[in-house]
PDB file of C-alpha atoms in Angstrom:
ATOM      1  CA  MET E 200     153.021  56.447 103.472  1.00 55.00           C
ATOM      2  CA  LYS E 201     150.834  53.485 102.917  1.00 66.00           C
ATOM      3  CA  SER E 202     147.798  55.669 103.338  1.00 65.00           C
ATOM      4  CA  GLU E 203     149.135  58.070 100.691  1.00 71.00           C
ATOM      5  CA  ASN E 204     149.659  55.213  98.253  1.00 78.00           C
ATOM      6  CA  LYS E 205     146.219  53.926  99.028  1.00 80.00           C
ATOM      7  CA  LEU E 206     144.662  57.338  98.236  1.00 74.00           C
ATOM      8  CA  ILE E 207     146.644  57.638  94.997  1.00 78.00           C
ATOM      9  CA  ARG E 208     145.630  54.140  93.956  1.00 81.00           C
ATOM     10  CA  ILE E 209     141.897  54.927  94.694  1.00 78.00           C
ATOM     11  CA  PHE E 210     142.251  58.128  92.702  1.00 76.00           C
ATOM     12  CA  LYS E 211     143.822  56.230  89.763  1.00 80.00           C
ATOM     13  CA  ASP E 212     141.231  53.416  89.905  1.00 83.00           C
ATOM     14  CA  TYR E 213     138.144  55.671  90.315  1.00 82.00           C
ATOM     15  CA  PRO E 214     138.975  59.172  89.039  1.00 83.00           C
ATOM     16  CA  LEU E 215     135.385  60.108  88.173  1.00 85.00           C
ATOM     17  CA  ALA E 216     134.064  59.043  91.568  1.00 83.00           C
ATOM     18  CA  VAL E 217     136.770  61.015  93.378  1.00 82.00           C
ATOM     19  CA  VAL E 218     136.049  64.178  91.331  1.00 87.00           C
ATOM     20  CA  CYS E 219     132.290  63.798  91.922  1.00 89.00           C
ATOM     21  CA  PHE E 220     132.881  63.340  95.637  1.00 87.00           C
ATOM     22  CA  ALA E 221     135.053  66.471  95.719  1.00 87.00           C
ATOM     23  CA  VAL E 222     132.418  68.477  93.823  1.00 90.00           C
ATOM     24  CA  ILE E 223     129.651  67.246  96.153  1.00 91.00           C
ATOM     25  CA  LEU E 224     131.781  68.131  99.152  1.00 88.00           C
ATOM     26  CA  MET E 225     132.390  71.696  97.820  1.00 88.00           C
ATOM     27  CA  CYS E 226     128.688  72.164  96.960  1.00 86.00           C
ATOM     28  CA  THR E 227     127.650  71.031 100.423  1.00 85.00           C
ATOM     29  CA  ALA E 228     130.110  73.469 101.976  1.00 83.00           C
ATOM     30  CA  ALA E 229     128.815  76.290  99.712  1.00 78.00           C
ATOM     31  CA  ILE E 230     125.177  75.543 100.577  1.00 76.00           C
ATOM     32  CA  PHE E 231     126.011  75.371 104.276  1.00 74.00           C
ATOM     33  CA  LEU E 232     127.876  78.675 104.179  1.00 74.00           C
ATOM     34  CA  ARG E 233     125.315  80.451 101.918  1.00 70.00           C
ATOM     35  CA  GLY E 234     122.118  78.816 103.273  1.00 66.00           C
ATOM     36  CA  GLY E 235     120.704  81.990 104.882  1.00 70.00           C
ATOM     37  CA  ARG E 236     121.316  84.052 101.774  1.00 73.00           C
ATOM     38  CA  THR E 237     119.495  81.510  99.602  1.00 72.00           C
ATOM     39  CA  THR E 238     116.282  81.891 101.598  1.00 77.00           C
ATOM     40  CA  GLU E 239     116.515  85.655 101.403  1.00 80.00           C
ATOM     41  CA  LEU E 240     117.127  85.594  97.647  1.00 81.00           C
ATOM     42  CA  SER E 241     114.235  83.141  97.134  1.00 84.00           C
ATOM     43  CA  ALA E 242     111.864  85.499  98.948  1.00 86.00           C
ATOM     44  CA  GLN E 243     113.110  88.424  96.875  1.00 89.00           C
ATOM     45  CA  GLU E 244     112.649  86.398  93.672  1.00 90.00           C
ATOM     46  CA  ASN E 245     109.044  85.543  94.648  1.00 93.00           C
ATOM     47  CA  ASP E 246     108.335  89.211  95.353  1.00 93.00           C
ATOM     48  CA  LEU E 247     109.742  90.306  91.996  1.00 93.00           C
ATOM     49  CA  THR E 248     107.823  87.577  90.181  1.00 94.00           C
ATOM     50  CA  ALA E 249     104.587  88.751  91.826  1.00 95.00           C
ATOM     51  CA  ARG E 250     105.347  92.323  90.730  1.00 95.00           C
ATOM     52  CA  ILE E 251     105.937  91.180  87.162  1.00 94.00           C
ATOM     53  CA  ARG E 252     102.580  89.356  87.143  1.00 94.00           C
ATOM     54  CA  THR E 253     100.850  92.482  88.464  1.00 94.00           C
ATOM     55  CA  ILE E 254     102.492  94.637  85.801  1.00 92.00           C
ATOM     56  CA  ASP E 255     101.460  92.170  83.089  1.00 91.00           C
ATOM     57  CA  ARG E 256      97.836  92.234  84.321  1.00 91.00           C
ATOM     58  CA  ASN E 257      97.896  96.037  84.441  1.00 89.00           C
ATOM     59  CA  VAL E 258      99.177  96.182  80.876  1.00 87.00           C
ATOM     60  CA  LYS E 259      96.340  93.908  79.737  1.00 87.00           C
ATOM     61  CA  ASN E 260      93.753  95.929  81.687  1.00 84.00           C
ATOM     62  CA  ALA E 261      95.116  99.255  80.419  1.00 83.00           C
ATOM     63  CA  LYS E 262      94.052  98.390  76.897  1.00 85.00           C
ATOM     64  CA  ASP E 263      91.414 100.984  75.808  1.00 84.00           C
ATOM     65  CA  ILE E 264      91.866 102.912  79.068  1.00 85.00           C
ATOM     66  CA  LYS E 265      91.482 106.303  77.370  1.00 86.00           C
ATOM     67  CA  LYS E 266      88.087 105.267  76.039  1.00 87.00           C
ATOM     68  CA  GLU E 267      87.015 104.020  79.474  1.00 87.00           C
ATOM     69  CA  VAL E 268      88.221 107.230  81.161  1.00 87.00           C
ATOM     70  CA  GLY E 269      86.084 109.191  78.695  1.00 89.00           C
ATOM     71  CA  GLU E 270      83.043 107.052  79.509  1.00 89.00           C
ATOM     72  CA  VAL E 271      83.608 107.486  83.258  1.00 89.00           C
ATOM     73  CA  GLN E 272      83.968 111.244  82.804  1.00 90.00           C
ATOM     74  CA  LEU E 273      80.617 111.334  80.980  1.00 90.00           C
ATOM     75  CA  LEU E 274      79.018 109.468  83.902  1.00 87.00           C
ATOM     76  CA  VAL E 275      80.599 111.893  86.403  1.00 83.00           C
ATOM     77  CA  ASP E 276      79.279 114.854  84.401  1.00 83.00           C
ATOM     78  CA  GLU E 277      75.812 113.274  84.371  1.00 82.00           C
ATOM     79  CA  VAL E 278      75.891 112.828  88.157  1.00 79.00           C
ATOM     80  CA  GLN E 279      77.107 116.435  88.561  1.00 77.00           C
ATOM     81  CA  SER E 280      74.100 117.669  86.567  1.00 76.00           C
ATOM     82  CA  ARG E 281      71.718 115.870  88.949  1.00 73.00           C
ATOM     83  CA  LEU E 282      73.072 117.362  92.186  1.00 78.00           C
ATOM     84  CA  PHE E 283      71.239 119.900  94.334  1.00 77.00           C
ATOM     85  CA  ASN E 284      73.027 123.006  95.586  1.00 75.00           C
ATOM     86  CA  ARG E 285      72.444 123.690  99.311  1.00 72.00           C
ATOM     87  CA  ASN E 286      72.428 127.453  98.754  1.00 76.00           C
ATOM     88  CA  GLU E 287      69.615 127.320  96.168  1.00 78.00           C
ATOM     89  CA  ARG E 288      66.836 126.679  98.693  1.00 78.00           C
ATOM     90  CA  ALA E 289      63.996 128.128  96.638  1.00 81.00           C
ATOM     91  CA  ILE E 290      64.940 126.184  93.517  1.00 80.00           C
ATOM     92  CA  ASN E 291      65.275 122.963  95.518  1.00 80.00           C
ATOM     93  CA  ILE E 292      61.894 123.378  97.235  1.00 81.00           C
ATOM     94  CA  ASN E 293      60.214 124.345  93.958  1.00 82.00           C
ATOM     95  CA  PHE E 294      61.449 121.035  92.553  1.00 83.00           C
ATOM     96  CA  PHE E 295      59.233 119.197  95.058  1.00 83.00           C
ATOM     97  CA  TYR E 296      56.295 121.561  94.474  1.00 85.00           C
ATOM     98  CA  ALA E 297      56.555 120.827  90.744  1.00 84.00           C
ATOM     99  CA  LEU E 298      55.968 117.151  91.575  1.00 82.00           C
ATOM    100  CA  GLU E 299      52.922 118.172  93.609  1.00 81.00           C
ATOM    101  CA  ASP E 300      51.463 119.903  90.569  1.00 76.00           C
ATOM    102  CA  ARG E 301      51.775 116.740  88.452  1.00 82.00           C
ATOM    103  CA  LEU E 302      50.460 114.341  91.091  1.00 82.00           C
ATOM    104  CA  ASN E 303      47.304 114.337  93.175  1.00 82.00           C
ATOM    105  CA  VAL E 304      48.919 115.233  96.526  1.00 86.00           C
ATOM    106  CA  ARG E 305      49.149 118.491  98.446  1.00 88.00           C
ATOM    107  CA  ILE E 306      52.388 119.438 100.193  1.00 87.00           C
ATOM    108  CA  SER E 307      51.472 121.340 103.340  1.00 87.00           C
ATOM    109  CA  ASN E 308      54.969 121.883 104.679  1.00 87.00           C
ATOM    110  CA  ILE E 309      58.486 121.402 103.364  1.00 88.00           C
ATOM    111  CA  ALA E 310      61.706 122.353 105.112  1.00 84.00           C
ATOM    112  CA  GLN E 311      65.349 121.993 104.207  1.00 83.00           C
ATOM    113  CA  MET E 312      67.257 120.754 107.227  1.00 82.00           C
ATOM    114  CA  PRO E 313      70.378 122.719 108.246  1.00 78.00           C
ATOM    115  CA  ALA E 314      72.597 119.618 108.098  1.00 73.00           C
ATOM    116  CA  GLY E 315      72.695 116.571 105.880  1.00 69.00           C
ATOM    117  CA  ASN E 316      72.145 113.012 106.977  1.00 69.00           C
ATOM    118  CA  PRO E 317      74.673 112.061 109.713  1.00 70.00           C
ATOM    119  CA  ILE E 318      75.238 108.654 108.100  1.00 69.00           C
ATOM    120  CA  TYR E 319      76.734 110.325 105.036  1.00 72.00           C
ATOM    121  CA  GLU E 320      78.584 113.121 106.831  1.00 73.00           C
ATOM    122  CA  LYS E 321      82.284 113.025 107.667  1.00 76.00           C
ATOM    123  CA  GLY E 322      82.960 110.358 110.276  1.00 72.00           C
ATOM    124  CA  GLY E 323      79.682 108.549 109.542  1.00 71.00           C
ATOM    125  CA  PRO E 324      79.544 104.886 108.535  1.00 71.00           C
ATOM    126  CA  ARG E 325      78.829 105.771 104.888  1.00 72.00           C
ATOM    127  CA  ALA E 326      80.736 109.046 104.667  1.00 71.00           C
ATOM    128  CA  LEU E 327      80.699 110.641 101.226  1.00 73.00           C
ATOM    129  CA  LYS E 328      83.967 112.127  99.999  1.00 73.00           C
ATOM    130  CA  LEU E 329      82.949 113.713  96.689  1.00 75.00           C
ATOM    131  CA  TYR E 330      79.391 114.780  97.517  1.00 79.00           C
ATOM    132  CA  SER E 331      77.234 115.833 100.431  1.00 77.00           C
ATOM    133  CA  THR E 332      73.559 115.413 101.245  1.00 81.00           C
ATOM    134  CA  ILE E 333      70.610 117.678 101.943  1.00 83.00           C
ATOM    135  CA  ALA E 334      67.784 116.430 104.159  1.00 85.00           C
ATOM    136  CA  TYR E 335      64.199 117.610 103.660  1.00 87.00           C
ATOM    137  CA  SER E 336      61.230 117.154 105.939  1.00 89.00           C
ATOM    138  CA  MET E 337      57.878 117.375 104.214  1.00 90.00           C
ATOM    139  CA  SER E 338      54.255 116.880 105.126  1.00 90.00           C
ATOM    140  CA  LEU E 339      51.736 116.021 102.451  1.00 90.00           C
ATOM    141  CA  ASN E 340      48.108 114.978 102.105  1.00 88.00           C
ATOM    142  CA  GLY E 341      46.438 112.557  99.677  1.00 86.00           C
ATOM    143  CA  THR E 342      45.204 109.034  99.246  1.00 85.00           C
ATOM    144  CA  PHE E 343      47.508 106.126  99.975  1.00 86.00           C
ATOM    145  CA  ALA E 344      47.896 105.391  96.256  1.00 87.00           C
ATOM    146  CA  ASP E 345      48.703 109.051  95.524  1.00 87.00           C
ATOM    147  CA  ILE E 346      51.301 109.196  98.291  1.00 87.00           C
ATOM    148  CA  LEU E 347      52.920 106.006  96.997  1.00 88.00           C
ATOM    149  CA  GLU E 348      52.919 107.485  93.490  1.00 89.00           C
ATOM    150  CA  PHE E 349      54.611 110.619  94.862  1.00 87.00           C
ATOM    151  CA  MET E 350      57.327 108.499  96.505  1.00 87.00           C
ATOM    152  CA  TYR E 351      57.722 106.512  93.282  1.00 88.00           C
ATOM    153  CA  GLU E 352      58.170 109.767  91.354  1.00 86.00           C
ATOM    154  CA  LEU E 353      60.856 110.828  93.849  1.00 83.00           C
ATOM    155  CA  HIS E 354      62.605 107.566  93.034  1.00 83.00           C
ATOM    156  CA  ARG E 355      62.136 107.976  89.272  1.00 80.00           C
ATOM    157  CA  VAL E 356      63.183 111.608  88.733  1.00 79.00           C
ATOM    158  CA  ASP E 357      66.624 112.405  87.381  1.00 73.00           C
ATOM    159  CA  ARG E 358      67.753 113.767  90.757  1.00 75.00           C
ATOM    160  CA  LEU E 359      69.371 111.363  93.209  1.00 79.00           C
ATOM    161  CA  ILE E 360      66.772 111.146  95.985  1.00 80.00           C
ATOM    162  CA  ARG E 361      66.099 108.624  98.735  1.00 82.00           C
ATOM    163  CA  VAL E 362      63.098 108.515 101.057  1.00 83.00           C
ATOM    164  CA  ALA E 363      64.694 107.863 104.433  1.00 83.00           C
ATOM    165  CA  ASP E 364      61.612 107.919 106.652  1.00 83.00           C
ATOM    166  CA  PHE E 365      57.884 107.600 106.001  1.00 86.00           C
ATOM    167  CA  GLN E 366      55.012 108.051 108.479  1.00 87.00           C
ATOM    168  CA  VAL E 367      51.300 107.955 107.690  1.00 86.00           C
ATOM    169  CA  ALA E 368      48.268 109.018 109.711  1.00 86.00           C
ATOM    170  CA  ASP E 369      44.549 108.986 108.937  1.00 82.00           C
ATOM    171  CA  ALA E 370      43.276 112.397 107.809  1.00 74.00           C
ATOM    172  CA  SER E 371      39.625 111.575 107.065  1.00 71.00           C
ATOM    173  CA  ARG E 372      37.765 114.604 108.378  1.00 69.00           C
ATOM    174  CA  ASP E 373      35.296 117.193 107.150  1.00 64.00           C
ATOM    175  CA  GLY E 374      33.710 114.796 104.659  1.00 62.00           C
ATOM    176  CA  THR E 375      36.983 113.723 103.038  1.00 63.00           C
ATOM    177  CA  GLN E 376      37.419 110.002 103.050  1.00 69.00           C
ATOM    178  CA  ASN E 377      40.413 107.795 102.363  1.00 76.00           C
ATOM    179  CA  THR E 378      42.870 110.644 102.770  1.00 83.00           C
ATOM    180  CA  LEU E 379      46.075 110.371 104.714  1.00 85.00           C
ATOM    181  CA  ASP E 380      48.585 112.792 106.168  1.00 86.00           C
ATOM    182  CA  ALA E 381      52.110 111.644 105.382  1.00 89.00           C
ATOM    183  CA  ARG E 382      55.392 112.863 106.757  1.00 90.00           C
ATOM    184  CA  LEU E 383      58.500 112.126 104.701  1.00 89.00           C
ATOM    185  CA  ARG E 384      62.161 112.632 105.386  1.00 88.00           C
ATOM    186  CA  VAL E 385      63.975 112.792 102.072  1.00 85.00           C
ATOM    187  CA  ILE E 386      67.749 112.705 101.456  1.00 84.00           C
ATOM    188  CA  VAL E 387      69.049 114.320  98.262  1.00 83.00           C
ATOM    189  CA  LEU E 388      72.574 114.015  96.904  1.00 81.00           C
ATOM    190  CA  ALA E 389      74.128 117.484  96.692  1.00 78.00           C
ATOM    191  CA  GLU E 390      77.285 119.270  95.626  1.00 77.00           C
ATOM    192  CA  ASN E 391      80.168 118.903  98.023  1.00 73.00           C
ATOM    193  CA  GLU E 392      80.496 121.725 100.527  1.00 70.00           C
TER     194      GLU E 392
END
């Protein structure tokens, strides 16, 4: 009974302290009982906050997207117009002979390879998904400067061409001096097969 009176007297003397102690005791019990759920909810809150930030960035970046899509489509159409078609062998080879006419080199042999470059084929390290490649092997004759000019023209033309291999040998014979025989392997971007 004395202990009851003592508790009542403490409660009457320090009511605010007793209420605060009771609240702290209940909060501690709630945190202890709900501790695992709090961690889970915190992780979920962080995930949702990250999603909101991503959505906000996407909204900012989507400004003028229709205009940008139009510009990208124009670039895609331009690339499409530059592609070779594997089935148009004569047209493709005539493209290289037209360069020969403008420059001071003579193409002695040109052949379209049956397969594209393995690097760009399916399963290769630089596999192309939207396009394919056509490989050409060509032999030509001219001075070193003329051969370099021919390769530069291959680089400059509106087609997408890359010289993948280049070999040169001396061809000075029958009174011709400073001429070289060159063998080129050329990769051209083509329509997807």
